[in-house]
Amino acid sequence: QVQLTESGGGSVQAGGSRRLSCAISKRTYRKYCAAWFRQAPGKEREGVASIDSEGNTKEYADSVKGRFTISQDYDKVTLYLEMNSLKAEDSAMYYCAAGITGSYCPGGLNSYEYFYWGQGTQVTVSS
């Protein structure tokens, strides 16, 4: 069983920064594709950022491009999302997801790419 656990959520002022972490319980997998998604009340789940299993290719939603950065620490088997210049519209429940297939995984912002999901961490941005 692979378990993903998000942390780092909370309240932050508009214009501020926050870093989310996603710890993956299984250290057997040294490489993995992964992504961050978010969902606000009454809205569709949105793919925010993704990274391929080699750490070479990153994708971002237009709404966060230039403000958010996704990264991986393969030694700690941890995924990160650095969020800068936060806006009120960034308020949402943020979920991490990972694809662990034993082969190259390109990632992407579509939820069907991923098999494992965390339970989410809330981010609230105050104007």
Coordinates of N, CA, C and O in Angstrom, one line a residue:
Q1 N 0.8 -1.2 0.0 CA 0.0 0.0 0.0 C 0.9 1.2 0.0 O 1.8 1.4 0.8
V2 N 0.6 2.2 -0.9 CA 1.3 3.4 -1.0 C 0.4 4.5 -0.4 O -0.8 4.7 -0.8
Q3 N 1.0 5.3 0.5 CA 0.2 6.3 1.1 C 0.9 7.7 0.9 O 2.1 7.8 1.1
L4 N 0.1 8.7 0.5 CA 0.6 10.0 0.3 C 0.0 10.9 1.4 O -1.2 10.9 1.7
T5 N 0.9 11.7 2.0 CA 0.4 12.6 3.1 C 0.9 14.0 2.9 O 2.1 14.3 2.8
E6 N -0.1 14.9 2.7 CA 0.2 16.3 2.4 C 0.4 17.1 3.8 O -0.2 16.7 4.8
S7 N 1.2 18.1 3.7 CA 1.3 19.0 4.8 C 1.7 20.4 4.3 O 2.1 20.6 3.2
G8 N 1.6 21.4 5.2 CA 2.1 22.7 4.9 C 0.9 23.7 4.6 O 1.2 24.9 4.3
G9 N -0.3 23.2 4.6 CA -1.4 24.1 4.3 C -1.7 25.0 5.5 O -1.1 24.8 6.6
G10 N -2.6 25.9 5.3 CA -2.9 26.9 6.4 C -3.4 28.2 5.8 O -3.7 28.3 4.6
S11 N -3.4 29.2 6.6 CA -3.9 30.5 6.2 C -2.7 31.4 5.9 O -1.6 31.4 6.6
V12 N -2.8 32.2 4.8 CA -1.7 33.1 4.4 C -2.3 34.4 3.8 O -3.4 34.3 3.2
Q13 N -1.7 35.5 4.0 CA -2.1 36.7 3.4 C -1.9 36.7 1.9 O -0.9 36.1 1.4
A14 N -2.8 37.4 1.2 CA -2.6 37.6 -0.3 C -1.2 38.2 -0.5 O -0.8 39.1 0.2
G15 N -0.5 37.7 -1.5 CA 0.8 38.2 -1.9 C 1.9 37.4 -1.2 O 3.1 37.5 -1.5
G16 N 1.5 36.5 -0.2 CA 2.5 35.8 0.5 C 2.8 34.5 -0.1 O 2.4 34.2 -1.3
S17 N 3.6 33.7 0.6 CA 4.1 32.4 0.0 C 3.8 31.2 1.0 O 3.7 31.4 2.2
R18 N 3.8 30.1 0.4 CA 3.6 28.9 1.2 C 4.2 27.7 0.4 O 4.2 27.6 -0.8
R19 N 4.7 26.7 1.2 CA 5.3 25.5 0.5 C 4.5 24.3 1.1 O 4.5 24.1 2.3
L20 N 4.0 23.5 0.1 CA 3.3 22.3 0.5 C 4.2 21.1 0.3 O 5.1 21.1 -0.6
S21 N 4.1 20.1 1.1 CA 4.9 18.9 1.0 C 4.0 17.7 0.9 O 2.9 17.7 1.4
C22 N 4.4 16.7 0.2 CA 3.7 15.4 0.1 C 4.7 14.3 0.3 O 5.5 14.0 -0.6
A23 N 4.6 13.6 1.4 CA 5.4 12.5 1.7 C 4.8 11.2 1.2 O 3.7 10.9 1.5
I24 N 5.6 10.5 0.5 CA 5.2 9.2 0.0 C 5.8 8.1 0.9 O 7.0 8.0 1.0
S25 N 4.9 7.2 1.4 CA 5.3 6.2 2.4 C 6.3 5.2 1.9 O 7.1 4.7 2.7
K26 N 6.2 4.8 0.6 CA 7.0 3.8 0.1 C 8.3 4.3 -0.5 O 8.3 5.1 -1.4
R27 N 9.5 4.0 0.2 CA 10.8 4.4 -0.3 C 11.3 3.4 -1.4 O 12.4 3.7 -1.9
T28 N 10.6 2.4 -1.7 CA 11.0 1.5 -2.7 C 11.1 2.1 -4.1 O 12.0 1.8 -4.9
Y29 N 10.3 3.1 -4.3 CA 10.2 3.8 -5.6 C 11.1 5.0 -5.5 O 10.7 6.0 -4.8
R30 N 12.2 5.0 -6.3 CA 13.1 6.2 -6.3 C 12.7 7.2 -7.3 O 13.1 8.4 -7.1
K31 N 11.9 6.9 -8.2 CA 11.4 7.8 -9.2 C 9.9 7.7 -9.4 O 9.4 6.6 -9.4
Y32 N 9.3 8.8 -9.7 CA 7.8 8.8 -9.8 C 7.4 10.1 -10.5 O 8.0 11.1 -10.3
C33 N 6.3 10.0 -11.3 CA 5.7 11.2 -11.8 C 4.7 11.6 -10.7 O 4.1 10.8 -10.0
A34 N 4.4 12.9 -10.6 CA 3.5 13.4 -9.6 C 2.9 14.7 -10.0 O 3.4 15.4 -10.9
A35 N 1.9 15.1 -9.3 CA 1.2 16.3 -9.6 C 0.4 16.8 -8.4 O 0.2 16.1 -7.4
W36 N 0.1 18.1 -8.4 CA -0.7 18.7 -7.4 C -2.1 19.1 -8.1 O -2.1 19.7 -9.2
F37 N -3.1 18.9 -7.4 CA -4.5 19.3 -7.8 C -5.1 20.1 -6.7 O -4.7 20.0 -5.6
R38 N -6.1 20.9 -7.1 CA -6.8 21.6 -6.1 C -8.3 21.7 -6.4 O -8.7 21.6 -7.6
Q39 N -9.1 21.9 -5.4 CA -10.5 22.0 -5.6 C -11.1 22.9 -4.6 O -11.0 22.7 -3.4
A40 N -11.8 23.9 -5.1 CA -12.5 24.9 -4.2 C -14.0 24.5 -4.2 O -14.5 23.8 -5.1
P41 N -14.7 24.8 -3.2 CA -16.2 24.5 -3.1 C -16.9 24.9 -4.3 O -16.8 26.1 -4.7
G42 N -17.7 24.0 -4.9 CA -18.5 24.3 -6.0 C -17.8 24.4 -7.3 O -18.4 24.7 -8.4
K43 N -16.5 24.0 -7.3 CA -15.7 24.1 -8.6 C -15.2 22.7 -8.9 O -15.1 21.8 -8.1
E44 N -14.8 22.6 -10.2 CA -14.2 21.3 -10.6 C -12.8 21.2 -10.1 O -12.1 22.2 -9.8
R45 N -12.3 20.0 -9.9 CA -10.9 19.7 -9.5 C -10.0 20.2 -10.7 O -10.3 19.8 -11.8
E46 N -9.0 20.9 -10.3 CA -8.1 21.5 -11.3 C -6.7 21.0 -11.1 O -6.1 21.0 -10.0
G47 N -6.1 20.6 -12.2 CA -4.7 20.2 -12.2 C -3.8 21.5 -12.1 O -4.0 22.4 -12.9
V48 N -2.9 21.5 -11.1 CA -2.2 22.7 -10.9 C -0.8 22.7 -11.4 O -0.3 23.6 -12.1
A49 N -0.1 21.6 -11.1 CA 1.3 21.4 -11.6 C 1.7 19.9 -11.6 O 1.1 19.1 -10.8
S50 N 2.5 19.6 -12.5 CA 3.0 18.2 -12.6 C 4.4 18.1 -12.9 O 5.0 19.0 -13.5
I51 N 5.0 16.9 -12.7 CA 6.4 16.7 -13.0 C 6.6 15.2 -13.4 O 5.9 14.3 -12.8
D52 N 7.4 15.0 -14.4 CA 7.6 13.6 -14.9 C 8.5 12.9 -14.0 O 9.1 13.4 -13.0
S53 N 8.7 11.6 -14.2 CA 9.4 10.7 -13.3 C 10.9 11.0 -13.3 O 11.7 10.5 -12.4
E54 N 11.4 11.6 -14.4 CA 12.8 12.0 -14.4 C 13.1 13.4 -13.9 O 14.3 13.8 -13.8
G55 N 12.1 14.1 -13.5 CA 12.3 15.5 -13.0 C 12.6 16.5 -14.1 O 13.1 17.6 -13.8
N56 N 12.4 16.1 -15.3 CA 12.8 17.0 -16.5 C 11.7 17.9 -17.0 O 11.9 19.0 -17.4
T57 N 10.5 17.3 -17.0 CA 9.4 18.0 -17.7 C 8.3 18.4 -16.6 O 7.8 17.6 -15.8
K58 N 8.0 19.7 -16.6 CA 7.0 20.3 -15.7 C 5.9 20.9 -16.4 O 6.1 21.6 -17.5
E59 N 4.7 20.8 -15.9 CA 3.5 21.5 -16.5 C 2.8 22.3 -15.4 O 2.8 21.9 -14.3
Y60 N 2.3 23.4 -15.8 CA 1.5 24.3 -14.9 C 0.2 24.7 -15.5 O 0.2 25.0 -16.7
A61 N -0.8 24.8 -14.7 CA -2.0 25.5 -15.2 C -1.7 27.0 -15.4 O -0.9 27.6 -14.8
D62 N -2.4 27.5 -16.4 CA -2.2 28.9 -16.7 C -2.5 29.8 -15.5 O -1.8 30.9 -15.4
S63 N -3.4 29.4 -14.7 CA -3.7 30.3 -13.5 C -2.6 30.4 -12.5 O -2.6 31.3 -11.7
V64 N -1.6 29.5 -12.5 CA -0.5 29.5 -11.5 C 0.8 29.7 -12.2 O 1.8 29.8 -11.4
K65 N 0.9 29.7 -13.5 CA 2.2 29.7 -14.2 C 3.0 31.0 -13.8 O 2.4 32.1 -13.8
G66 N 4.2 30.8 -13.4 CA 5.0 31.9 -13.0 C 5.0 32.2 -11.5 O 5.8 33.0 -11.0
R67 N 4.1 31.6 -10.8 CA 3.9 31.8 -9.4 C 4.2 30.5 -8.6 O 4.7 30.6 -7.5
F68 N 3.9 29.4 -9.1 CA 4.0 28.1 -8.4 C 5.2 27.3 -9.1 O 5.4 27.4 -10.3
T69 N 5.9 26.5 -8.2 CA 6.9 25.7 -8.7 C 6.8 24.3 -8.1 O 6.7 24.2 -6.8
I70 N 6.8 23.3 -8.9 CA 6.8 21.9 -8.4 C 8.2 21.3 -8.4 O 8.9 21.6 -9.3
S71 N 8.5 20.5 -7.4 CA 9.8 19.8 -7.4 C 9.7 18.5 -6.6 O 8.7 18.2 -5.9
Q72 N 10.7 17.7 -6.8 CA 10.7 16.4 -6.1 C 12.1 16.2 -5.4 O 13.1 16.6 -5.9
D73 N 12.0 15.5 -4.3 CA 13.2 15.1 -3.6 C 13.2 13.6 -3.6 O 12.4 13.0 -2.9
Y74 N 14.0 13.0 -4.5 CA 13.9 11.5 -4.7 C 14.5 10.8 -3.5 O 14.0 9.7 -3.2
D75 N 15.4 11.4 -2.8 CA 16.0 10.7 -1.6 C 15.0 10.6 -0.4 O 14.9 9.6 0.2
K76 N 14.2 11.7 -0.3 CA 13.2 11.7 0.8 C 11.8 11.2 0.3 O 10.9 11.0 1.1
V77 N 11.8 10.9 -1.0 CA 10.5 10.5 -1.6 C 9.4 11.5 -1.2 O 8.4 11.1 -0.7
T78 N 9.6 12.7 -1.6 CA 8.7 13.8 -1.2 C 8.5 14.7 -2.4 O 9.5 15.1 -3.1
L79 N 7.3 15.2 -2.5 CA 6.9 16.1 -3.6 C 6.6 17.5 -2.9 O 6.1 17.5 -1.8
Y80 N 7.0 18.5 -3.6 CA 6.8 19.9 -3.1 C 6.0 20.8 -4.0 O 6.1 20.6 -5.3
L81 N 5.3 21.7 -3.5 CA 4.8 22.8 -4.3 C 5.1 24.1 -3.6 O 4.5 24.4 -2.6
E82 N 5.9 24.9 -4.3 CA 6.2 26.2 -3.8 C 5.2 27.2 -4.4 O 5.2 27.3 -5.6
M83 N 4.5 27.9 -3.5 CA 3.5 28.8 -4.0 C 3.9 30.3 -3.6 O 4.1 30.5 -2.4
N84 N 4.0 31.1 -4.6 CA 4.3 32.5 -4.4 C 3.3 33.4 -4.9 O 2.4 33.1 -5.7
S85 N 3.3 34.7 -4.4 CA 2.3 35.7 -4.9 C 0.9 35.2 -4.8 O 0.1 35.3 -5.8
L86 N 0.5 34.6 -3.7 CA -0.8 34.0 -3.6 C -1.9 34.9 -3.7 O -1.8 36.1 -3.2
K87 N -3.0 34.5 -4.3 CA -4.2 35.3 -4.5 C -5.3 34.6 -3.8 O -5.3 33.4 -3.5
A88 N -6.4 35.3 -3.5 CA -7.6 34.8 -2.9 C -8.1 33.6 -3.7 O -8.6 32.6 -3.1
E89 N -8.0 33.7 -5.0 CA -8.6 32.6 -5.9 C -7.8 31.3 -5.8 O -8.2 30.3 -6.3
D90 N -6.6 31.3 -5.1 CA -5.8 30.1 -4.9 C -6.4 29.3 -3.7 O -5.9 28.2 -3.5
S91 N -7.3 29.9 -3.0 CA -7.8 29.2 -1.8 C -8.5 27.9 -2.3 O -9.4 27.9 -3.2
A92 N -8.1 26.8 -1.7 CA -8.7 25.5 -2.1 C -8.1 24.4 -1.3 O -7.2 24.6 -0.5
M93 N -8.7 23.2 -1.4 CA -8.1 22.0 -0.9 C -7.1 21.5 -1.9 O -7.4 21.3 -3.1
Y94 N -5.8 21.3 -1.5 CA -4.8 20.9 -2.4 C -4.5 19.4 -2.2 O -4.3 19.0 -1.0
Y95 N -4.4 18.7 -3.3 CA -4.1 17.2 -3.2 C -2.9 16.9 -4.0 O -2.7 17.4 -5.1
C96 N -2.1 16.0 -3.5 CA -1.0 15.5 -4.3 C -1.3 14.1 -4.8 O -2.2 13.4 -4.3
A97 N -0.7 13.8 -5.9 CA -1.0 12.5 -6.6 C 0.3 12.0 -7.2 O 1.1 12.8 -7.6
A98 N 0.4 10.7 -7.3 CA 1.6 10.1 -7.8 C 1.3 8.9 -8.7 O 0.3 8.2 -8.5
G99 N 2.1 8.7 -9.7 CA 2.1 7.6 -10.6 C 3.3 6.8 -10.4 O 4.4 7.3 -10.7
I100 N 3.2 5.5 -9.9 CA 4.3 4.7 -9.7 C 4.1 3.4 -10.5 O 3.3 2.5 -10.1
T101 N 4.8 3.3 -11.6 CA 4.5 2.2 -12.6 C 5.7 1.3 -12.8 O 5.6 0.3 -13.4
G102 N 6.9 1.7 -12.3 CA 8.1 1.0 -12.6 C 8.8 1.3 -13.9 O 9.8 0.7 -14.2
S103 N 8.2 2.2 -14.6 CA 8.8 2.7 -15.9 C 8.6 4.2 -16.0 O 8.0 4.8 -15.1
Y104 N 9.0 4.8 -17.1 CA 8.9 6.2 -17.2 C 7.4 6.6 -17.2 O 6.6 6.0 -17.9
C105 N 7.2 7.7 -16.5 CA 5.8 8.3 -16.4 C 5.9 9.7 -16.8 O 6.7 10.5 -16.1
P106 N 5.2 10.2 -17.8 CA 5.3 11.6 -18.3 C 4.6 12.6 -17.4 O 4.9 13.8 -17.5
G107 N 3.7 12.2 -16.5 CA 3.0 13.1 -15.7 C 1.9 13.8 -16.5 O 1.3 13.1 -17.4
G108 N 1.6 15.0 -16.2 CA 0.6 15.8 -16.9 C -0.5 16.2 -15.9 O -0.4 15.9 -14.7
L109 N -1.4 17.0 -16.3 CA -2.4 17.6 -15.5 C -3.8 16.9 -15.5 O -4.8 17.5 -15.0
N110 N -3.8 15.7 -16.0 CA -5.0 15.0 -16.1 C -5.0 14.0 -14.9 O -4.1 13.2 -14.7
S111 N -6.1 13.9 -14.2 CA -6.2 13.1 -13.0 C -6.0 11.6 -13.3 O -5.6 10.8 -12.4
Y112 N -6.4 11.1 -14.5 CA -6.3 9.7 -14.8 C -4.9 9.2 -14.9 O -4.7 8.0 -15.0
E113 N -3.9 10.1 -14.9 CA -2.5 9.7 -15.0 C -2.0 9.1 -13.7 O -0.9 8.5 -13.7
Y114 N -2.8 9.3 -12.6 CA -2.2 9.0 -11.3 C -3.0 7.9 -10.6 O -4.3 7.9 -10.6
F115 N -2.3 7.0 -9.9 CA -3.0 5.9 -9.2 C -3.1 6.2 -7.7 O -4.1 5.7 -7.1
Y116 N -2.2 7.0 -7.1 CA -2.2 7.2 -5.7 C -2.5 8.7 -5.4 O -1.9 9.6 -6.0
W117 N -3.3 8.9 -4.3 CA -3.7 10.3 -4.0 C -3.7 10.5 -2.5 O -3.9 9.6 -1.7
G118 N -3.3 11.7 -2.1 CA -3.4 12.1 -0.7 C -4.8 12.5 -0.3 O -5.6 12.7 -1.2
Q119 N -5.0 12.9 0.9 CA -6.3 13.3 1.4 C -6.5 14.8 1.4 O -7.6 15.3 1.7
G120 N -5.4 15.5 1.1 CA -5.6 16.9 0.9 C -5.1 17.8 2.1 O -5.1 17.3 3.2
T121 N -4.7 19.0 1.8 CA -4.4 20.0 2.8 C -5.0 21.3 2.4 O -4.9 21.7 1.2
Q122 N -5.6 22.0 3.3 CA -6.4 23.2 3.0 C -5.4 24.4 3.0 O -4.6 24.6 3.9
V123 N -5.6 25.2 1.9 CA -4.9 26.5 1.8 C -5.9 27.6 1.7 O -6.8 27.6 0.8
T124 N -5.8 28.6 2.6 CA -6.8 29.7 2.6 C -6.0 31.0 2.5 O -5.1 31.3 3.3
V125 N -6.3 31.8 1.4 CA -5.6 33.0 1.2 C -6.5 34.2 1.5 O -7.6 34.3 1.0
S126 N -6.1 35.0 2.4 CA -6.9 36.2 2.9 C -6.5 37.4 2.2 O -5.3 37.8 2.1
S127 N -7.5 38.2 1.6 CA -7.2 39.4 0.9 C -7.1 40.6 1.9 O -7.6 40.5 3.0

